[in-house]
Short mmCIF file of C-alpha atoms in Angstrom, two decimals:
data_model
loop_
_atom_site.label_atom_id
_atom_site.label_comp_id
_atom_site.label_asym_id
_atom_site.label_seq_id
_atom_site.Cartn_x
_atom_site.Cartn_y
_atom_site.Cartn_z
CA MET A 1 0.00 0.00 0.00
CA THR A 2 1.40 3.41 -0.98
CA HIS A 3 -0.10 6.80 -0.24
CA LEU A 4 1.05 10.40 -0.67
CA ASP A 5 0.70 13.56 1.37
CA PRO A 6 -1.67 16.19 -0.04
CA PRO A 7 0.04 19.03 -1.94
CA GLY A 8 -1.96 21.72 -0.14
CA GLY A 9 -1.16 20.71 3.45
CA HIS A 10 -3.90 20.36 6.05
CA GLY A 11 -5.76 23.56 5.23
CA ARG A 12 -7.93 22.10 2.47
CA PRO A 13 -11.59 21.35 3.20
CA VAL A 14 -12.36 17.78 4.10
CA ALA A 15 -13.77 15.93 1.09
CA PRO A 16 -17.21 14.30 1.38
CA SER A 17 -16.96 10.81 2.80
CA PRO A 18 -17.61 7.87 0.47
CA ALA A 19 -18.74 5.91 3.52
CA THR A 20 -21.98 7.92 3.64
CA VAL A 21 -24.78 5.86 2.09
CA PRO A 22 -28.15 7.41 1.03
CA ALA A 23 -30.83 6.53 3.55
CA ASN A 24 -33.06 4.98 0.90
CA LEU A 25 -30.39 2.50 -0.19
CA ASP A 26 -29.60 0.86 3.11
CA GLY A 27 -30.75 -2.72 2.63
CA PRO A 28 -28.28 -5.23 4.12
CA ALA A 29 -27.61 -6.96 0.79
CA GLU A 30 -26.88 -3.66 -0.98
CA LEU A 31 -24.62 -2.49 1.83
CA THR A 32 -22.67 -5.74 1.74
CA SER A 33 -22.16 -5.65 -2.03
CA ALA A 34 -21.23 -1.95 -1.91
CA ALA A 35 -18.60 -2.55 0.78
CA ALA A 36 -17.22 -5.50 -1.18
CA ALA A 37 -16.93 -3.41 -4.36
CA LEU A 38 -14.96 -0.69 -2.58
CA ALA A 39 -12.75 -3.27 -0.87
CA ARG A 40 -11.73 -4.56 -4.30
CA CYS A 41 -10.35 -1.11 -5.16
CA VAL A 42 -8.59 0.06 -1.98
CA SER A 43 -6.37 -1.73 0.51
CA VAL A 44 -7.45 0.31 3.55
CA GLU A 45 -10.67 0.41 5.54
CA ALA A 46 -13.43 2.57 4.05
CA ALA A 47 -13.24 5.10 6.91
CA LYS A 48 -9.49 5.53 6.48
CA PHE A 49 -9.84 5.86 2.72
CA ALA A 50 -12.49 8.53 3.22
CA ALA A 51 -10.42 10.51 5.72
CA ALA A 52 -6.94 10.23 4.21
CA HIS A 53 -7.36 9.75 0.45
CA TRP A 54 -10.83 10.57 -0.92
CA GLY A 55 -10.41 13.73 -2.99
CA ARG A 56 -6.93 14.27 -1.52
CA THR A 57 -4.10 11.88 -2.27
CA PRO A 58 -3.34 8.85 -4.48
CA LEU A 59 -3.44 5.36 -3.06
CA LEU A 60 -1.63 2.36 -4.54
CA SER A 61 -3.06 -1.02 -3.53
CA ARG A 62 -1.16 -4.15 -4.53
CA ALA A 63 -3.00 -7.31 -5.54
CA ALA A 64 -1.80 -9.16 -2.44
CA GLU A 65 -3.47 -6.49 -0.25
CA LEU A 66 -6.87 -6.81 -1.95
CA PRO A 67 -9.49 -9.50 -1.25
CA ASN A 68 -9.92 -10.94 -4.76
CA LEU A 69 -6.68 -12.79 -5.51
CA ALA A 70 -7.97 -13.58 -9.01
CA GLY A 71 -7.70 -9.89 -9.89
CA PHE A 72 -10.21 -8.18 -12.16
CA THR A 73 -10.59 -10.58 -15.08
CA ASP A 74 -14.11 -11.39 -13.88
CA LEU A 75 -15.08 -7.79 -14.71
CA LEU A 76 -13.56 -7.67 -18.20
CA SER A 77 -10.92 -10.03 -19.60
CA PRO A 78 -8.86 -9.67 -22.80
CA ALA A 79 -11.17 -12.28 -24.37
CA ASP A 80 -14.17 -10.15 -23.35
CA ALA A 81 -12.58 -7.11 -24.99
CA ASP A 82 -12.08 -9.10 -28.19
CA GLU A 83 -15.73 -10.13 -28.00
CA LEU A 84 -16.79 -6.49 -27.83
CA LEU A 85 -14.51 -5.46 -30.66
CA SER A 86 -15.48 -8.24 -33.04
CA ARG A 87 -18.95 -9.67 -32.40
CA ARG A 88 -21.14 -7.07 -30.65
CA GLY A 89 -21.70 -4.54 -33.43
CA LEU A 90 -19.88 -1.88 -31.46
CA ARG A 91 -20.39 1.71 -32.63
CA THR A 92 -18.90 5.08 -31.81
CA PRO A 93 -18.70 6.67 -29.30
CA PHE A 94 -18.27 3.38 -27.43
CA LEU A 95 -14.73 3.15 -28.83
CA ARG A 96 -11.91 5.69 -29.11
CA VAL A 97 -8.50 5.00 -30.63
CA ALA A 98 -5.40 7.00 -29.66
CA LYS A 99 -1.80 6.99 -30.82
CA ASP A 100 1.14 9.18 -29.84
CA GLY A 101 -1.08 11.27 -27.59
CA GLN A 102 -3.67 12.01 -30.28
CA VAL A 103 -7.21 10.65 -30.66
CA LEU A 104 -7.66 9.27 -34.17
CA PRO A 105 -10.70 10.19 -36.31
CA ALA A 106 -13.45 7.58 -36.09
CA ALA A 107 -13.43 7.27 -39.88
CA ARG A 108 -10.07 5.48 -39.55
CA TYR A 109 -11.74 2.44 -37.94
CA THR A 110 -15.49 2.53 -38.63
CA GLY A 111 -17.69 1.86 -41.65
CA GLY A 112 -20.95 0.34 -42.83
CA GLY A 113 -22.53 -2.51 -40.93
CA GLY A 114 -23.38 -4.59 -43.98
CA ALA A 115 -26.72 -5.86 -45.22
CA GLY A 116 -29.65 -5.01 -43.00
CA ALA A 117 -27.71 -2.55 -40.84
CA GLU A 118 -28.34 0.96 -42.15
CA ILE A 119 -25.49 2.54 -40.18
CA ASP A 120 -22.10 3.84 -41.20
CA ASP A 121 -20.25 4.08 -37.87
CA GLN A 122 -19.84 0.43 -36.88
CA VAL A 123 -16.41 -0.60 -35.62
CA LEU A 124 -14.56 -2.68 -38.20
CA ASP A 125 -12.44 -5.38 -36.61
CA GLU A 126 -9.93 -5.62 -39.45
CA LYS A 127 -9.15 -1.90 -39.18
CA ILE A 128 -8.86 -2.17 -35.41
CA LEU A 129 -6.35 -5.00 -35.88
CA GLN A 130 -4.19 -2.83 -38.14
CA LEU A 131 -4.21 0.14 -35.78
CA TYR A 132 -3.59 -1.91 -32.64
CA ALA A 133 -0.75 -3.85 -34.30
CA ASP A 134 0.73 -0.47 -35.28
CA GLY A 135 0.84 0.69 -31.62
CA ALA A 136 -2.53 2.42 -31.12
CA THR A 137 -4.36 2.27 -27.78
CA LEU A 138 -8.01 1.17 -27.84
CA VAL A 139 -10.41 2.78 -25.36
CA LEU A 140 -13.69 0.93 -24.79
CA GLN A 141 -16.03 3.55 -23.36
CA GLY A 142 -19.26 3.42 -21.38
CA LEU A 143 -18.80 -0.17 -20.20
CA HIS A 144 -20.96 0.60 -17.15
CA ARG A 145 -23.85 0.59 -19.64
CA THR A 146 -22.86 -2.25 -21.99
CA TRP A 147 -20.99 -5.06 -20.19
CA PRO A 148 -23.01 -7.09 -17.61
CA ALA A 149 -20.27 -7.70 -15.03
CA LEU A 150 -19.33 -4.02 -15.03
CA ILE A 151 -22.95 -2.88 -14.86
CA GLU A 152 -23.29 -4.75 -11.56
CA PHE A 153 -19.90 -3.75 -10.18
CA THR A 154 -20.36 -0.09 -11.06
CA ARG A 155 -23.75 0.04 -9.38
CA ASP A 156 -22.29 -1.42 -6.18
CA LEU A 157 -19.25 0.85 -6.18
CA SER A 158 -21.42 3.87 -6.93
CA LEU A 159 -23.45 3.06 -3.82
CA ALA A 160 -20.26 2.82 -1.76
CA VAL A 161 -18.89 6.23 -2.81
CA GLY A 162 -22.28 7.92 -3.16
CA GLN A 163 -21.45 9.36 -6.59
CA PRO A 164 -22.19 8.52 -10.26
CA LEU A 165 -19.52 6.43 -12.01
CA GLN A 166 -18.39 5.63 -15.53
CA VAL A 167 -16.07 2.84 -16.73
CA ASN A 168 -13.64 2.76 -19.66
CA ALA A 169 -11.15 0.04 -20.59
CA TYR A 170 -7.72 0.81 -22.06
CA LEU A 171 -6.00 -1.78 -24.27
CA THR A 172 -2.41 -0.80 -25.03
CA PRO A 173 0.05 -2.74 -27.21
CA PRO A 174 3.51 -3.65 -25.86
CA ASP A 175 5.87 -0.72 -25.18
CA SER A 176 3.20 1.81 -26.22
CA GLN A 177 1.64 4.88 -24.63
CA GLY A 178 -1.77 6.13 -25.66
CA PHE A 179 -1.85 9.56 -24.02
CA ALA A 180 0.73 12.14 -22.92
CA THR A 181 0.88 13.36 -19.32
CA HIS A 182 -2.45 14.93 -18.40
CA TYR A 183 -4.95 15.24 -15.57
CA ASP A 184 -8.59 14.22 -15.32
CA THR A 185 -11.39 16.41 -13.99
CA HIS A 186 -12.83 13.45 -12.07
CA ASP A 187 -11.38 10.98 -9.57
CA VAL A 188 -10.46 7.55 -10.92
CA PHE A 189 -9.88 4.02 -9.73
CA VAL A 190 -7.41 2.29 -12.04
CA LEU A 191 -7.78 -1.53 -12.00
CA GLN A 192 -4.99 -3.42 -13.77
CA VAL A 193 -6.54 -6.47 -15.45
CA ASP A 194 -3.79 -7.91 -17.63
CA GLY A 195 -0.17 -7.11 -18.47
CA ARG A 196 2.04 -4.53 -16.78
CA LYS A 197 1.85 -0.76 -17.09
CA HIS A 198 4.32 1.89 -15.90
CA TRP A 199 2.63 4.88 -14.25
CA ARG A 200 4.25 8.22 -13.43
CA ILE A 201 2.20 10.45 -11.10
CA HIS A 202 2.91 14.15 -10.46
CA PRO A 203 1.17 16.63 -8.12
CA PRO A 204 -1.58 18.86 -9.55
CA VAL A 205 -0.93 22.11 -11.34
CA LEU A 206 -4.57 22.96 -10.52
CA PRO A 207 -5.97 21.20 -7.43
CA ASP A 208 -9.58 19.99 -7.68
CA PRO A 209 -10.25 21.06 -11.31
CA LEU A 210 -13.84 21.34 -12.47
CA GLU A 211 -15.05 19.71 -15.68
CA ARG A 212 -14.83 23.11 -17.35
CA GLN A 213 -11.11 23.30 -16.46
CA PRO A 214 -9.49 20.53 -18.58
CA TRP A 215 -5.75 20.07 -18.71
CA GLY A 216 -5.43 21.39 -22.26
CA GLY A 217 -5.79 24.93 -20.98
CA ARG A 218 -2.69 24.41 -18.85
CA ALA A 219 -0.67 22.26 -21.24
CA ASP A 220 2.58 24.16 -20.68
CA GLU A 221 2.34 23.85 -16.88
CA VAL A 222 1.48 20.18 -17.20
CA ALA A 223 4.44 19.49 -19.51
CA ALA A 224 6.85 21.41 -17.26
CA THR A 225 5.68 19.61 -14.11
CA ALA A 226 5.95 16.25 -15.88
CA GLN A 227 9.66 16.91 -16.43
CA GLY A 228 10.23 17.07 -12.66
CA PRO A 229 10.49 14.24 -10.14
CA ALA A 230 7.41 12.03 -9.90
CA ALA A 231 5.41 11.79 -6.70
CA LEU A 232 4.76 8.13 -7.56
CA ASP A 233 6.65 6.03 -10.10
CA VAL A 234 5.26 2.51 -10.22
CA VAL A 235 4.52 -0.46 -12.46
CA LEU A 236 1.01 -1.86 -12.02
CA GLU A 237 0.80 -5.65 -12.14
CA PRO A 238 -2.37 -7.71 -12.75
CA GLY A 239 -4.72 -7.31 -9.77
CA ASP A 240 -3.19 -4.01 -8.60
CA ALA A 241 -5.38 -0.93 -8.09
CA LEU A 242 -4.57 2.78 -8.04
CA TYR A 243 -6.80 5.63 -6.80
CA LEU A 244 -6.11 9.09 -8.25
CA PRO A 245 -7.98 12.23 -7.16
CA ARG A 246 -8.90 14.66 -9.91
CA GLY A 247 -6.13 16.98 -10.93
CA TRP A 248 -3.17 14.65 -10.30
CA LEU A 249 -0.99 14.42 -13.39
CA HIS A 250 -0.37 10.97 -14.83
CA SER A 251 0.96 9.08 -17.81
CA ALA A 252 1.09 5.33 -18.39
CA GLN A 253 3.06 3.07 -20.72
CA ALA A 254 2.63 -0.63 -21.39
CA GLN A 255 5.69 -2.74 -20.72
CA GLU A 256 6.97 -5.84 -22.52
CA SER A 257 3.47 -7.21 -23.18
CA SER A 258 0.08 -5.73 -23.99
CA SER A 259 -1.87 -4.13 -21.15
CA LEU A 260 -5.55 -4.00 -20.23
CA HIS A 261 -6.79 -1.84 -17.41
CA LEU A 262 -10.13 -0.44 -16.31
CA THR A 263 -10.57 3.19 -15.35
CA VAL A 264 -13.56 3.85 -13.11
CA GLY A 265 -14.29 7.57 -13.24
CA VAL A 266 -16.08 9.21 -10.29
CA ARG A 267 -18.29 12.06 -11.51
CA ALA A 268 -18.43 13.67 -8.08
CA LEU A 269 -20.57 16.67 -7.30
CA THR A 270 -18.61 19.63 -5.91
CA ARG A 271 -19.33 22.73 -3.88
CA TYR A 272 -19.33 24.58 -7.18
CA ALA A 273 -22.40 22.52 -8.10
CA LEU A 274 -24.09 24.16 -5.11
CA VAL A 275 -23.04 27.56 -6.47
CA GLU A 276 -24.48 26.71 -9.90
CA GLU A 277 -27.81 25.64 -8.45
CA LEU A 278 -27.98 28.68 -6.14
CA LEU A 279 -27.39 30.98 -9.10
CA ALA A 280 -30.05 29.17 -11.13
CA LEU A 281 -32.53 29.69 -8.30
CA ALA A 282 -31.46 33.33 -7.94
CA ALA A 283 -33.38 34.06 -11.13
CA GLU A 284 -36.45 34.16 -8.87
CA ASP A 285 -35.23 37.45 -7.37
CA GLN A 286 -36.59 40.48 -9.23
CA ARG A 287 -33.65 42.69 -8.22
CA LEU A 288 -31.29 40.27 -9.93
CA ARG A 289 -33.42 40.23 -13.09
CA ALA A 290 -33.35 44.02 -13.42
CA THR A 291 -32.10 45.54 -16.69
CA LEU A 292 -28.92 47.61 -16.58
CA PRO A 293 -29.52 51.38 -16.88
CA PHE A 294 -30.18 52.77 -20.33
CA GLY A 295 -26.99 53.56 -22.20
CA THR A 296 -24.62 51.79 -19.78
CA ASP A 297 -21.19 51.26 -21.31
CA VAL A 298 -20.53 47.68 -20.22
CA ALA A 299 -16.88 47.98 -21.30
CA ASP A 300 -16.27 50.83 -18.84
CA PRO A 301 -15.31 49.61 -15.33
CA ASP A 302 -16.40 52.92 -13.76
CA ALA A 303 -19.84 52.62 -15.34
CA ILE A 304 -20.23 49.00 -14.23
CA GLU A 305 -18.97 49.50 -10.66
CA PRO A 306 -22.22 50.87 -9.07
CA GLU A 307 -24.27 48.18 -10.83
CA LEU A 308 -21.86 45.48 -9.65
CA THR A 309 -22.07 46.76 -6.10
CA GLU A 310 -25.86 46.71 -6.11
CA THR A 311 -25.92 43.28 -7.76
CA VAL A 312 -23.57 41.80 -5.15
CA GLU A 313 -25.74 43.27 -2.38
CA ALA A 314 -28.90 41.86 -3.94
CA LEU A 315 -27.27 38.46 -4.41
CA ARG A 316 -26.03 38.46 -0.79
CA ASP A 317 -29.54 39.25 0.45
CA TRP A 318 -31.02 36.49 -1.68
CA LEU A 319 -28.43 33.90 -0.61
CA LEU A 320 -29.30 34.52 3.03
CA ARG A 321 -32.87 33.48 2.21
CA ALA A 322 -31.94 30.50 0.02
CA ASP A 323 -34.11 27.44 0.62
CA PRO A 324 -32.01 24.27 1.22
CA ALA A 325 -34.96 22.15 0.07
CA ALA A 326 -35.02 23.88 -3.32
CA VAL A 327 -31.27 23.40 -3.74
CA ALA A 328 -31.51 19.76 -2.71
CA GLY A 329 -34.30 19.21 -5.23
CA ARG A 330 -32.14 20.52 -8.08
CA LEU A 331 -29.11 18.52 -6.94
CA ARG A 332 -31.28 15.41 -6.73
CA GLN A 333 -32.27 15.79 -10.36
CA ARG A 334 -28.65 16.27 -11.38
CA ALA A 335 -27.17 13.40 -9.34
CA TRP A 336 -29.88 10.77 -9.70
CA SER A 337 -30.16 11.11 -13.48
CA ALA A 338 -26.40 10.46 -13.80
CA SER A 339 -26.54 7.03 -12.14
CA ARG A 340 -29.03 4.49 -13.48
CA PRO A 341 -30.42 1.65 -11.34
CA ALA A 342 -30.02 -2.01 -12.27
CA PRO A 343 -31.32 -3.08 -15.69
CA ILE A 344 -34.75 -4.67 -15.89
CA ARG A 345 -35.95 -7.32 -18.37
CA PRO A 346 -38.95 -5.75 -20.13
CA LEU A 347 -40.43 -9.02 -21.42
CA ALA A 348 -40.07 -10.86 -18.12
CA GLN A 349 -41.37 -7.83 -16.22
CA ALA A 350 -44.45 -7.60 -18.43
CA ALA A 351 -45.13 -11.32 -17.95
CA ALA A 352 -44.77 -10.94 -14.18
CA ILE A 353 -47.30 -8.12 -14.12
CA THR A 354 -49.81 -10.31 -15.94
CA ALA A 355 -49.27 -13.28 -13.62
CA LEU A 356 -49.28 -11.30 -10.36
CA THR A 357 -51.20 -12.70 -7.34
CA ALA A 358 -51.36 -11.83 -3.65
CA ASP A 359 -48.81 -14.59 -3.01
CA SER A 360 -46.26 -13.13 -5.45
CA ARG A 361 -43.14 -11.60 -3.96
CA VAL A 362 -41.51 -8.43 -5.27
CA THR A 363 -38.52 -6.31 -4.35
CA ALA A 364 -37.18 -2.84 -5.07
CA ARG A 365 -35.21 -2.41 -8.29
CA ALA A 366 -31.58 -2.66 -7.21
CA GLY A 367 -29.76 0.65 -7.01
CA LEU A 368 -32.95 2.69 -7.33
CA ARG A 369 -32.77 6.19 -5.86
CA TRP A 370 -36.14 7.23 -4.47
CA GLN A 371 -37.75 9.68 -2.10
CA LEU A 372 -41.24 9.57 -0.62
CA ALA A 373 -42.89 12.89 0.27
CA THR A 374 -46.33 14.38 0.87
CA GLU A 375 -47.57 16.87 -1.72
CA GLY A 376 -50.94 18.29 -0.69
CA GLU A 377 -53.33 15.41 -0.30
CA ARG A 378 -51.22 12.99 -2.32
CA VAL A 379 -48.08 10.93 -1.75
CA ALA A 380 -45.26 11.69 -4.17
CA LEU A 381 -42.72 9.01 -5.07
CA ARG A 382 -39.72 10.77 -6.61
CA LEU A 383 -37.52 8.62 -8.84
CA PHE A 384 -34.42 9.39 -10.88
CA ASP A 385 -36.41 10.47 -13.95
CA ARG A 386 -40.00 11.19 -12.82
CA THR A 387 -42.42 11.65 -9.94
CA ILE A 388 -45.36 9.31 -9.34
CA THR A 389 -48.32 10.60 -7.31
CA LEU A 390 -50.50 8.17 -5.36
CA PRO A 391 -53.35 8.29 -2.82
CA PRO A 392 -52.10 8.97 0.74
CA GLN A 393 -53.13 5.54 2.04
CA CYS A 394 -50.51 4.00 -0.30
CA GLY A 395 -47.60 5.54 1.65
CA PRO A 396 -46.93 2.69 4.12
CA ALA A 397 -47.15 0.05 1.36
CA VAL A 398 -44.81 1.98 -0.95
CA ARG A 399 -42.26 2.31 1.83
CA ALA A 400 -42.50 -1.42 2.63
CA LEU A 401 -42.00 -2.26 -1.03
CA LEU A 402 -38.95 -0.02 -1.57
CA ALA A 403 -37.19 0.17 1.80
CA GLY A 404 -37.30 -3.40 2.98
CA PRO A 405 -36.44 -6.89 1.77
CA ALA A 406 -38.56 -8.81 -0.74
CA ILE A 407 -42.16 -8.88 0.43
CA ARG A 408 -45.31 -10.89 -0.30
CA ILE A 409 -47.90 -8.62 -1.91
CA GLY A 410 -50.65 -9.85 0.39
CA ASP A 411 -48.62 -8.64 3.40
CA LEU A 412 -48.38 -4.99 2.32
CA PRO A 413 -49.50 -2.65 5.14
CA GLY A 414 -51.96 0.25 5.01
CA LEU A 415 -54.27 -1.06 2.28
CA ASP A 416 -57.59 -2.78 2.98
CA THR A 417 -57.84 -5.38 0.22
CA ASP A 418 -55.60 -7.60 -1.89
CA ALA A 419 -57.14 -5.93 -4.95
CA ASP A 420 -55.71 -2.57 -3.79
CA ARG A 421 -52.34 -4.15 -3.02
CA LEU A 422 -52.20 -5.75 -6.47
CA THR A 423 -53.17 -2.48 -8.19
CA LEU A 424 -50.37 -0.59 -6.44
CA THR A 425 -47.80 -3.31 -7.10
CA ARG A 426 -48.71 -3.54 -10.79
CA ARG A 427 -48.33 0.23 -11.06
CA LEU A 428 -44.83 0.20 -9.51
CA LEU A 429 -43.77 -2.79 -11.59
CA ARG A 430 -44.92 -0.98 -14.72
CA GLU A 431 -43.04 2.11 -13.60
CA ALA A 432 -39.91 -0.08 -13.19
CA ALA A 433 -39.56 0.81 -9.52
CA LEU A 434 -39.99 -2.86 -8.52
CA ALA A 435 -38.85 -6.22 -9.86
CA PRO A 436 -40.09 -9.77 -9.29
CA ALA A 437 -38.29 -11.30 -6.30
#
């Protein structure tokens, strides 16, 4: 296990803890799988990772320090990558190809799908072979949406860290490097699946960059810092894991054999997200919507100064009255929509709805974010993409269905008849909030 001291000393704000789990996702099975997913990525206890590393410093975890001695081939193996590249009809943007630090145009490796496939951006395996054999790195993108093992793992790890995640795979030929030294605007867990890769890590030139602050705008600083001594210089072996907070500079080169690693990107919300939502809500204040005086020269600092002063005062007054519930509602829409729950099987779900009886058992859709609230005389069930309103007497049954373990429909509380219980359950199955147990 290797960790580094933060570049900014102890004065930086404490990062949000990944050990905090949303209250509506606290079933024992989900907690166990979430903890197991995080334990596969870090060699320290969750509380120590949260306090010492999360959003602060890199952490190197060797395979021998992690619980799964088989490594990460169960998530995506080289054979699985070949399957995706050759037999799954892969299309852009689910693949990028890079060589010598440059991303190649998709036209170099895509084309028509053949008879019956009216598309012109399908990945062509023979072109991929040529590029890969010539030293190009292949980047399989969005695997948290396309590869079953990674769909499950990402959902569990997302629950553990409390943030939306994305997963890419990097396939690099021997002795090759896909990208020059750069930094990411999101935290990453690097999971070495196959082969060996040499990583050089340098401290940030811009700590905690936002998505709107990519490394390209500081290319000269990045290049100069990369010439200095590395904070971490290490070769990742199969089964090793590396956590990098956003902003830390890094480059990686495959060694004597080809390399496959997974990069799990953490699309964490920041305090600046609070600022963005506060400013969006500030449009409700009439003083802040006021037009600038007629004839104002906006290029003249002296002309702008009194308007700026009044605007800052109006904004300060509004911020003191800001409603936390309104901000939380906007953040909920942003965060929940970025992290989908477990997939459902539409055909099997439809058949289950048809065959439902009072003895049927159902459970909440795994990974579903939800919130139950009262709106007037109705109960509102807020999901990641919509709100469902129901009669108030449905509240206890909805909570039993979503917050607890699998339950027999005939045992739902708060409703008088099995007919009512079946009607509610069919509705939530159709809305994909539930799944057959």
